[in-house]
Amino acid sequence: MLAYVREYSILTTYTDTVFLFREKMVDYMLPVSGAKFKGWSRPRVLTSRSYYQFKDSRGLDSVSDVSNHHFPMG
């Protein structure tokens, strides 16, 4: 099965907020009841793109697909 996944994360400081949007295309196998299952049990990531929205305390914002920061995703 092929699926589209979108993850969200938020990082805040005293003056700024960063919203991370990560889009992924994944595929995975669905086991059939009573059948032997061969394959993977977790989604396999085919493509991934990240977008960042930076917003300051005055409400000014910008959007980018480039960042030097690492944002852990759960």
Coordinates of C-alpha atoms in Angstrom, one line a residue:
M1 CA 0.0 0.0 0.0
L2 CA 1.3 3.5 -0.9
A3 CA 0.6 6.4 1.5
Y4 CA 1.2 10.1 2.0
V5 CA 2.3 11.1 5.6
R6 CA 2.6 14.7 6.9
E7 CA 4.3 15.3 10.3
Y8 CA 4.2 18.5 12.3
S9 CA 6.6 19.8 14.9
I10 CA 6.9 23.2 16.7
L11 CA 10.0 24.7 18.2
T12 CA 9.6 27.9 20.3
T13 CA 11.9 30.4 22.0
Y14 CA 11.2 33.6 23.9
T15 CA 11.0 35.6 20.6
D16 CA 10.6 33.1 17.7
T17 CA 8.5 30.1 16.7
V18 CA 9.5 27.5 14.0
F19 CA 6.9 25.2 12.5
L20 CA 8.3 22.1 10.7
F21 CA 6.2 20.3 8.2
R22 CA 7.7 17.0 6.9
E23 CA 6.0 15.3 4.0
K24 CA 6.7 11.7 3.1
M25 CA 5.6 9.1 0.6
V26 CA 5.8 5.6 2.2
D27 CA 4.8 2.1 1.3
Y28 CA 4.1 -0.8 3.5
M29 CA 2.6 -4.3 3.4
L30 CA -0.7 -5.3 5.0
P31 CA -0.7 -8.8 6.5
V32 CA -3.7 -11.0 5.5
S33 CA -5.5 -12.8 8.3
G34 CA -4.3 -16.4 8.5
A35 CA -1.5 -16.0 6.0
K36 CA 2.2 -16.1 6.6
F37 CA 3.6 -12.6 6.5
K38 CA 6.8 -11.9 4.7
G39 CA 8.0 -8.4 4.3
W40 CA 8.4 -5.4 6.5
S41 CA 6.1 -4.3 9.4
R42 CA 7.1 -0.7 9.4
P43 CA 6.5 1.8 6.6
R44 CA 9.4 2.2 4.2
V45 CA 10.1 5.9 3.4
L46 CA 10.4 6.5 -0.4
T47 CA 10.7 10.3 -0.4
S48 CA 10.8 13.0 2.2
R49 CA 10.7 16.8 2.1
S50 CA 10.8 19.3 4.9
Y51 CA 9.4 22.8 5.0
Y52 CA 10.0 25.4 7.8
Q53 CA 7.9 28.4 8.7
F54 CA 9.8 30.9 10.9
K55 CA 7.7 33.4 12.9
D56 CA 8.9 36.2 15.2
S57 CA 7.2 37.8 18.1
R58 CA 5.9 40.6 15.9
G59 CA 4.1 38.1 13.6
L60 CA 6.6 38.4 10.7
D61 CA 7.2 35.1 9.0
S62 CA 9.0 33.3 6.2
V63 CA 8.9 29.9 4.7
S64 CA 11.9 27.8 3.6
D65 CA 12.8 24.3 2.7
V66 CA 16.4 24.9 4.0
S67 CA 17.5 24.9 7.6
N68 CA 20.8 24.3 9.5
H69 CA 18.9 23.0 12.6
H70 CA 18.0 19.4 13.4
F71 CA 14.4 18.8 14.5
P72 CA 13.8 15.4 16.0
M73 CA 10.6 13.7 14.8
G74 CA 8.8 11.2 16.8

